[in-house]
Amino acid sequence: MDLTKYSIDDVKSLPNTPGIYFYHDLDGVVIYIGKAKRLKARVSQYFQNKPLTRRLRNLVSQIVVIKIMLTETESDALVLENRMIKKHKPKYNVLLKDDKTYPYICLSAHPFPRVVITRQRKSKQGQYFGPYTNGYHVRRMVEMLQKLFRLRTCTDSYFANRSRPCLLGQIDRCSAPCVRRIDKADYARTVKQAVALLSGDAQSVMTDFVEHMHKHSDAAEYEKAAEYRDLIRLTQSFLQDSLPAARSQSLDVVCGVLAANGLIIQVTLYRNSAVESRKDYHFPEALGFIDDLITQFMLQFYQHQRHHGDLPETVLICGHEQLVAEDITSVLEPLGVKIRCKLKPTTADERQYLTAAQINLECAVTRYAEQARYYSPAFQQLASAFQDSDWQYIDCVDISHLQGKHTTAACVRFSVSGAEKSSFRSYNLDTGNDDYASMRAFIQKRFKAKSSSLVAPNCLLIDGGRGQISTIYRELQTMDCPDFHLLAICKAPGRRSGQERYYALTLEHGIQQLQFSDVVLRMLENIRDHAHRFAITKQRQKHRKASLSTTLDQIDGLGPKRIKNLLHYFGGMAAIKKATIKQLHQVPGISYDMAKRIYEFLHA
């Protein structure tokens, strides 16, 4: 790629044509990439005498070299900018790092469909509703569907091998089709009602329930009428958090603001006459101009949404007149994202959604500001203790194992805005109960050059003492990674809370014990506790998974991938043991011979 190089003194000689610009720091690292309709005008904005925000001043102070690449149109620049951001992963650009897929509610294609939460959308294997960003909301919806329609949730294998109702059937949370307590026609009717409710057609469901209630009441069947009355109340509870969406269309509302503690973008998804999900995205390091940042976010977000099959017809972007909605639409279309972007609402409904989105965004800004008021003073005091002026991130590592097995290193990240959960990471280690070897292995995995796009922390907090901090320091000396401070939190004798000792390693004084204010101590203990809980959770998940697969590991030719498929398909070893050869053969990757071998092994 041919780039033209300029110094910061040559900004006035930049061409006034479309293109993208790269800001490099003293080490030659790309720290920011932007696009412009007129390069000279846009880049000059960073170096004018007009006052900049503190965050922009921080960016400008690090710029040493500017490189540009010209394009024919601004739309071409937008596409190229998006590609270059993904390639270089600049420190101050918007970069969506959380690639997890969102959950769906699925009604399977079985004659007696099951309702299940899944993150994998396979169009030929049932009806899907979603995606949803709030996991608690999804679980509550499935729970309500069970109460309303008594749909089954068990795996097909478990269903086929029942001789009596399961616990859910016994407490009347499932209609028990496995033992023919309900026939196919009646079950299909309840499934149809569930589909109507999930599709936003609540009126038809409510009408049906009301008709049945009156019918049984007129026939003096008061107990049955009371059941339908309760179903009506449950349906109202199911719908109480929903708002009407644009009629006969799907709509997203995207709002963003560049606040004191970073870029905050909120996306609200309206699907099938309801608010399907709302999620905040926080980029504490994002810098630049708000129109550029929102454009960068939308290009990445909607390419990600396209891969998971959920695109709206329209996206309403609020409050940013500099944006050109048609440009975003035209750039996304060649990427397979066919949506219509607009900046102003054109209906009363859209004005209502826009107002609601702006109120919710203000609440999000307030929430992040409150978190910053708690963490910011502690960050400043801690940075001052190390004679630094400004800290962005503190990472904390904790090692967990079970008698030397399933060793896991967990690393959490905190900023002045609190926990950065999208940057939490766990690492599987083969180091047994050797704490020092585990620390060395963690450092290699976490900080090797090509491991991830995560920015290095200002400080790494270690749950340990002098030995652990020395081990990590020696390991870091063998690697090419950015410098950061090391701080160890050592448990007090008898593990008495509040009496922990803190050790720091500096080149001038070696390892020395430090004293901190109560504000800093509370924050460090909170971060340490987060890392500890995260490590235990991940280690237990690893242990549980290994326990399930231990028996199957003994079958010749059955590898980890097919064991995972078996456990996912049947839900556990109990169901696998009950399965027939034919049922085992239905699992992806399991041949008939392998199914026979599994069956014979489990029934020997």
XYZ file of C-alpha atoms in Angstrom, residues 108-550:
443
model
C -37.453 -26.703 17.108
C -38.700 -28.534 14.004
C -39.728 -31.629 16.023
C -43.374 -32.870 15.790
C -43.588 -31.726 19.431
C -41.325 -28.625 19.267
C -39.140 -27.723 22.225
C -38.413 -24.159 23.279
C -34.721 -23.490 23.818
C -32.240 -20.627 24.068
C -29.466 -20.887 21.487
C -26.657 -18.749 20.086
C -26.465 -20.631 16.779
C -29.089 -19.800 14.184
C -29.751 -22.706 11.805
C -32.723 -21.760 9.634
C -33.650 -25.351 8.684
C -33.895 -26.530 12.281
C -36.865 -24.550 13.583
C -38.254 -21.056 14.061
C -35.961 -18.409 15.567
C -36.860 -15.224 17.405
C -34.238 -12.626 18.250
C -31.398 -11.964 18.654
C -31.610 -10.490 22.137
C -28.781 -8.744 24.004
C -30.156 -9.163 27.531
C -29.596 -12.750 28.692
C -31.761 -12.315 31.794
C -34.640 -11.038 29.646
C -34.366 -14.077 27.345
C -34.397 -16.537 30.251
C -37.415 -14.775 31.739
C -39.223 -14.928 28.383
C -38.651 -18.694 28.123
C -39.809 -19.130 31.714
C -42.992 -17.198 30.920
C -43.561 -19.249 27.760
C -43.352 -22.403 29.876
C -45.905 -21.049 32.326
C -48.220 -19.861 29.568
C -48.075 -22.739 27.110
C -46.324 -25.557 29.022
C -43.922 -26.219 26.142
C -41.218 -28.833 26.570
C -37.553 -27.839 26.952
C -35.887 -31.285 27.009
C -33.609 -32.674 24.276
C -35.108 -34.927 21.605
C -33.244 -37.944 22.990
C -34.485 -37.295 26.523
C -38.005 -36.843 25.135
C -37.874 -40.156 23.234
C -36.728 -42.164 26.259
C -39.243 -41.024 28.881
C -41.608 -43.533 30.476
C -43.056 -41.095 33.002
C -43.246 -37.277 33.228
C -40.155 -35.369 34.314
C -40.179 -32.919 37.225
C -41.493 -30.076 35.031
C -44.390 -32.294 33.991
C -45.120 -33.165 37.601
C -45.329 -29.500 38.649
C -47.460 -28.632 35.588
C -44.789 -26.542 33.855
C -44.746 -28.937 30.896
C -47.705 -30.602 29.150
C -45.683 -33.878 29.081
C -46.091 -34.808 25.397
C -43.374 -37.434 25.994
C -45.958 -39.654 27.735
C -48.851 -38.517 25.525
C -50.621 -36.363 28.098
C -51.398 -34.035 25.194
C -52.041 -34.958 21.563
C -50.247 -33.461 18.579
C -53.132 -31.177 17.546
C -53.515 -29.551 20.980
C -49.758 -29.158 21.342
C -49.577 -27.566 17.879
C -52.244 -25.070 18.968
C -50.172 -23.981 21.969
C -47.073 -23.698 19.769
C -49.040 -21.495 17.358
C -49.981 -19.208 20.253
C -46.351 -19.036 21.393
C -45.245 -18.117 17.857
C -47.904 -15.393 17.714
C -46.747 -13.946 21.032
C -43.049 -14.016 20.074
C -43.901 -12.468 16.693
C -45.615 -9.528 18.361
C -49.216 -10.609 17.695
C -50.217 -10.442 21.350
C -53.754 -9.318 20.560
C -54.797 -12.635 18.997
C -53.409 -14.572 21.983
C -55.177 -12.318 24.487
C -58.441 -12.539 22.522
C -58.266 -16.344 22.521
C -57.637 -16.459 26.282
C -60.463 -13.990 27.009
C -62.926 -15.993 24.873
C -62.041 -19.209 26.716
C -62.332 -17.483 30.097
C -65.843 -16.193 29.317
C -66.856 -19.539 27.804
C -65.912 -21.482 30.944
C -67.358 -18.800 33.210
C -70.728 -18.936 31.414
C -70.689 -22.724 31.820
C -70.041 -22.307 35.571
C -66.621 -23.946 35.135
C -65.010 -21.420 37.443
C -61.756 -23.258 38.092
C -61.090 -23.492 34.363
C -62.084 -19.845 33.909
C -59.640 -18.898 36.681
C -56.849 -20.721 34.826
C -57.444 -18.563 31.749
C -57.652 -15.452 33.926
C -54.183 -16.321 35.256
C -52.947 -16.894 31.696
C -54.178 -13.409 30.738
C -52.266 -11.908 33.666
C -49.141 -13.844 32.699
C -49.438 -12.592 29.119
C -49.724 -9.016 30.368
C -46.634 -9.588 32.507
C -44.811 -10.999 29.470
C -45.591 -7.834 27.503
C -45.171 -5.217 30.216
C -41.637 -4.206 29.215
C -42.426 -3.934 25.515
C -43.102 -0.780 23.504
C -44.863 -0.678 20.134
C -42.424 -0.529 17.246
C -42.853 0.978 13.826
C -45.788 -0.694 12.135
C -44.881 -3.497 9.730
C -41.172 -2.696 9.833
C -38.045 -3.458 11.816
C -36.134 -0.464 13.087
C -32.889 0.225 14.945
C -32.191 3.475 16.771
C -28.500 4.383 17.158
C -27.517 7.200 19.534
C -24.003 8.214 20.480
C -22.178 10.820 22.512
C -18.517 11.599 23.134
C -18.514 12.084 26.903
C -15.712 12.923 29.315
C -14.985 9.233 29.872
C -15.113 8.073 26.255
C -17.511 7.252 23.466
C -20.884 5.816 24.506
C -23.181 4.382 21.829
C -26.575 2.887 22.529
C -28.383 0.651 20.037
C -32.085 -0.148 20.473
C -33.552 -2.912 18.294
C -37.280 -2.826 17.509
C -38.545 -6.088 16.014
C -42.059 -7.386 15.477
C -43.855 -4.661 17.422
C -41.607 -4.711 20.477
C -38.358 -3.400 21.882
C -36.315 -6.528 21.374
C -33.097 -5.370 22.979
C -31.109 -2.367 24.053
C -27.360 -2.364 24.601
C -24.689 0.174 25.508
C -21.245 0.130 23.904
C -18.500 1.982 25.741
C -15.153 2.834 24.153
C -13.120 4.632 26.839
C -10.148 5.275 24.542
C -12.029 6.327 21.403
C -10.987 9.759 20.141
C -11.852 11.867 17.135
C -14.974 13.547 15.849
C -18.352 12.103 16.747
C -19.582 11.688 13.160
C -16.479 9.664 12.238
C -16.751 7.519 15.358
C -20.419 6.658 14.844
C -19.740 5.822 11.199
C -16.871 3.498 12.196
C -19.110 1.812 14.757
C -22.009 1.294 12.360
C -19.858 -0.270 9.646
C -18.495 -2.840 12.096
C -21.756 -3.414 13.972
C -23.935 -4.080 10.931
C -21.405 -6.306 9.210
C -21.430 -8.348 12.430
C -25.249 -8.363 12.511
C -25.386 -9.540 8.885
C -23.414 -12.679 9.788
C -26.068 -13.545 12.378
C -29.035 -12.922 10.119
C -30.674 -9.980 11.851
C -30.751 -6.703 9.935
C -33.401 -3.997 10.248
C -35.093 -2.307 7.342
C -34.236 1.127 8.720
C -31.655 2.632 11.073
C -32.472 5.944 12.731
C -29.301 7.782 13.777
C -29.954 10.560 16.235
C -28.428 13.942 16.779
C -25.505 14.224 14.368
C -26.065 16.574 11.461
C -22.551 16.084 10.044
C -23.327 12.487 9.148
C -24.456 11.715 5.615
C -26.937 8.854 5.969
C -26.947 8.066 2.253
C -23.173 7.566 2.315
C -23.412 4.983 5.103
C -26.223 3.188 3.254
C -24.285 3.105 -0.027
C -21.098 1.834 1.638
C -22.869 -0.938 3.552
C -24.814 -2.263 0.536
C -21.790 -3.708 -1.366
C -20.816 -5.456 1.896
C -24.118 -7.346 1.868
C -25.798 -5.044 4.399
C -28.973 -3.662 2.841
C -30.462 -1.154 5.257
C -31.753 2.398 4.942
C -30.132 4.971 7.220
C -31.878 8.209 8.160
C -31.053 11.102 10.482
C -34.511 12.535 11.150
C -37.731 10.788 12.211
C -40.560 11.028 9.704
C -43.449 9.591 11.762
C -44.894 10.195 15.209
C -43.787 6.694 16.257
C -40.202 7.357 15.189
C -40.169 10.643 17.111
C -41.331 8.722 20.183
C -38.557 6.128 19.761
C -35.968 8.840 19.251
C -37.025 10.630 22.433
C -36.896 7.357 24.388
C -33.433 6.570 22.968
C -32.067 9.988 23.931
C -33.400 9.618 27.485
C -31.841 6.153 27.790
C -28.536 7.453 26.431
C -28.522 10.227 29.044
C -29.105 7.583 31.732
C -26.166 5.551 30.376
C -23.903 8.624 30.410
C -24.933 9.326 34.016
C -24.270 5.707 35.001
C -20.772 5.709 33.490
C -20.070 9.097 35.090
C -21.065 7.740 38.519
C -18.736 4.779 38.030
C -15.985 7.190 37.019
C -16.526 9.225 40.195
C -15.793 6.072 42.195
C -12.815 4.817 40.185
C -11.261 8.033 38.848
C -9.857 9.379 42.174
C -8.391 5.957 42.994
C -6.816 5.718 39.520
C -5.292 9.186 39.899
C -3.888 8.459 43.362
C -2.446 5.137 42.233
C -0.865 6.704 39.140
C 0.671 9.421 41.329
C 2.176 6.774 43.608
C 4.065 5.498 40.555
C 4.860 9.082 39.470
C 2.589 8.860 36.424
C 0.037 11.441 35.354
C -2.756 9.439 33.761
C -3.738 5.773 33.837
C -6.247 4.107 31.534
C -6.278 0.425 32.529
C -5.468 -1.866 35.437
C -5.359 -5.602 34.706
C -5.486 -8.225 37.452
C -4.520 -11.897 37.130
C -5.557 -14.804 39.333
C -4.623 -18.494 38.994
C -7.089 -21.242 39.928
C -6.768 -25.040 39.866
C -8.285 -28.122 41.486
C -5.547 -30.200 43.108
C -3.220 -29.336 40.241
C -5.763 -30.087 37.499
C -7.656 -27.793 35.111
C -5.329 -24.881 35.882
C -6.811 -21.606 34.650
C -5.437 -18.069 34.571
C -8.080 -15.347 34.584
C -7.350 -11.715 33.784
C -9.844 -8.907 34.353
C -9.538 -5.309 33.190
C -10.746 -2.128 34.888
C -10.750 1.466 33.665
C -11.903 4.695 35.303
C -15.396 3.645 34.157
C -15.278 0.318 36.018
C -15.075 -3.259 34.776
C -14.356 -3.625 31.037
C -16.017 -7.034 30.733
C -15.465 -7.337 26.984
C -11.730 -7.383 27.791
C -11.924 -10.142 30.425
C -9.909 -13.187 29.305
C -9.199 -16.687 30.627
C -6.331 -18.976 29.630
C -5.986 -22.746 29.938
C -2.605 -23.717 31.404
C -0.782 -27.066 31.615
C 1.280 -26.139 34.667
C -0.386 -28.118 37.450
C -0.176 -26.483 40.860
C 3.152 -24.727 40.168
C 2.201 -21.092 40.804
C 5.396 -19.625 39.329
C 5.200 -21.740 36.164
C 1.557 -20.694 35.833
C 2.519 -17.026 36.056
C 5.177 -17.466 33.364
C 2.744 -19.307 31.086
C 0.121 -16.608 31.604
C 2.542 -13.827 30.679
C 3.513 -15.649 27.479
C -0.120 -16.102 26.448
C -1.346 -12.665 27.476
C 1.424 -10.487 26.144
C 2.908 -12.315 23.175
C 3.091 -9.943 20.203
C 0.309 -11.391 18.059
C -2.009 -12.626 20.791
C -4.780 -10.038 20.679
C -5.787 -6.481 19.943
C -5.913 -5.560 23.643
C -3.977 -2.456 24.614
C -1.323 -3.056 27.287
C -2.393 -1.984 30.801
C -0.738 0.738 32.830
C -0.470 -1.682 35.740
C -0.752 -5.435 36.227
C -2.108 -6.399 39.653
C -0.975 -9.834 40.831
C -2.615 -11.907 43.544
C 0.644 -12.942 45.202
C 3.795 -11.670 46.851
C 7.475 -10.970 46.192
C 8.050 -14.314 44.466
C 5.237 -13.886 41.950
C 6.156 -10.302 41.087
C 9.815 -11.280 40.531
C 8.816 -14.224 38.321
C 6.602 -12.058 36.126
C 9.249 -9.335 35.845
C 11.915 -11.811 34.699
C 9.511 -13.313 32.149
C 8.609 -9.890 30.759
C 12.302 -9.116 30.254
C 12.459 -11.936 27.692
C 9.587 -10.497 25.644
C 9.012 -7.561 23.345
C 6.001 -5.884 24.924
C 5.144 -2.385 26.209
C 6.319 -1.388 29.679
C 3.824 -1.335 32.533
C 3.973 -1.337 36.302
C 3.735 -4.460 38.461
C 1.857 -4.464 41.751
C 1.339 -7.508 43.987
C -1.386 -7.859 46.611
C -0.275 -10.297 49.320
C -2.752 -11.853 51.736
C -2.282 -11.078 55.411
C -1.418 -13.855 57.898
C -4.590 -15.825 58.554
C -6.079 -14.198 55.420
C -7.434 -11.358 57.571
C -9.360 -8.918 55.388
C -8.083 -5.345 55.283
C -4.530 -6.284 56.296
C -3.152 -7.174 52.865
C 0.360 -6.032 51.938
C 1.203 -4.403 48.601
C 4.513 -4.751 46.772
C 5.647 -2.804 43.720
C 8.661 -3.378 41.522
C 10.608 -0.368 40.240
C 13.979 -0.139 38.521
C 15.204 2.445 41.053
C 14.213 0.690 44.276
C 13.554 -2.941 43.331
C 10.684 -4.588 45.206
C 9.282 -2.369 47.930
C 6.181 -2.370 50.083
C 3.733 0.491 49.467
C 1.001 2.108 51.536
C -2.198 3.420 49.940
C -5.234 5.431 50.981
C -8.525 3.713 51.800
C -9.931 4.796 48.420
C -7.160 2.989 46.547
C -7.260 -0.051 48.842
C -10.998 -0.546 48.326
C -10.579 -0.351 44.564
C -7.647 -2.781 44.443
C -9.426 -5.303 46.670
C -12.535 -5.014 44.497
C -10.498 -5.675 41.341
C -8.703 -8.593 43.032
C -12.036 -10.118 44.106
C -13.410 -9.792 40.555
C -10.389 -11.661 39.187
C -10.726 -14.356 41.855
C -14.409 -14.979 41.104
C -13.774 -14.993 37.361
C -10.906 -17.492 37.746
C -12.958 -19.868 39.914
C -15.914 -19.707 37.510
C -13.751 -20.537 34.494
C -11.859 -23.292 36.331
C -15.116 -24.926 37.438
C -16.493 -24.773 33.899
C -13.343 -26.474 32.659
C -13.554 -29.141 35.379
C -17.239 -29.790 34.693
C -16.633 -30.122 30.953
C -13.716 -32.502 31.526
C -15.759 -34.605 33.949
C -18.507 -35.049 31.365
C -16.128 -36.116 28.624
C -13.831 -38.391 30.671
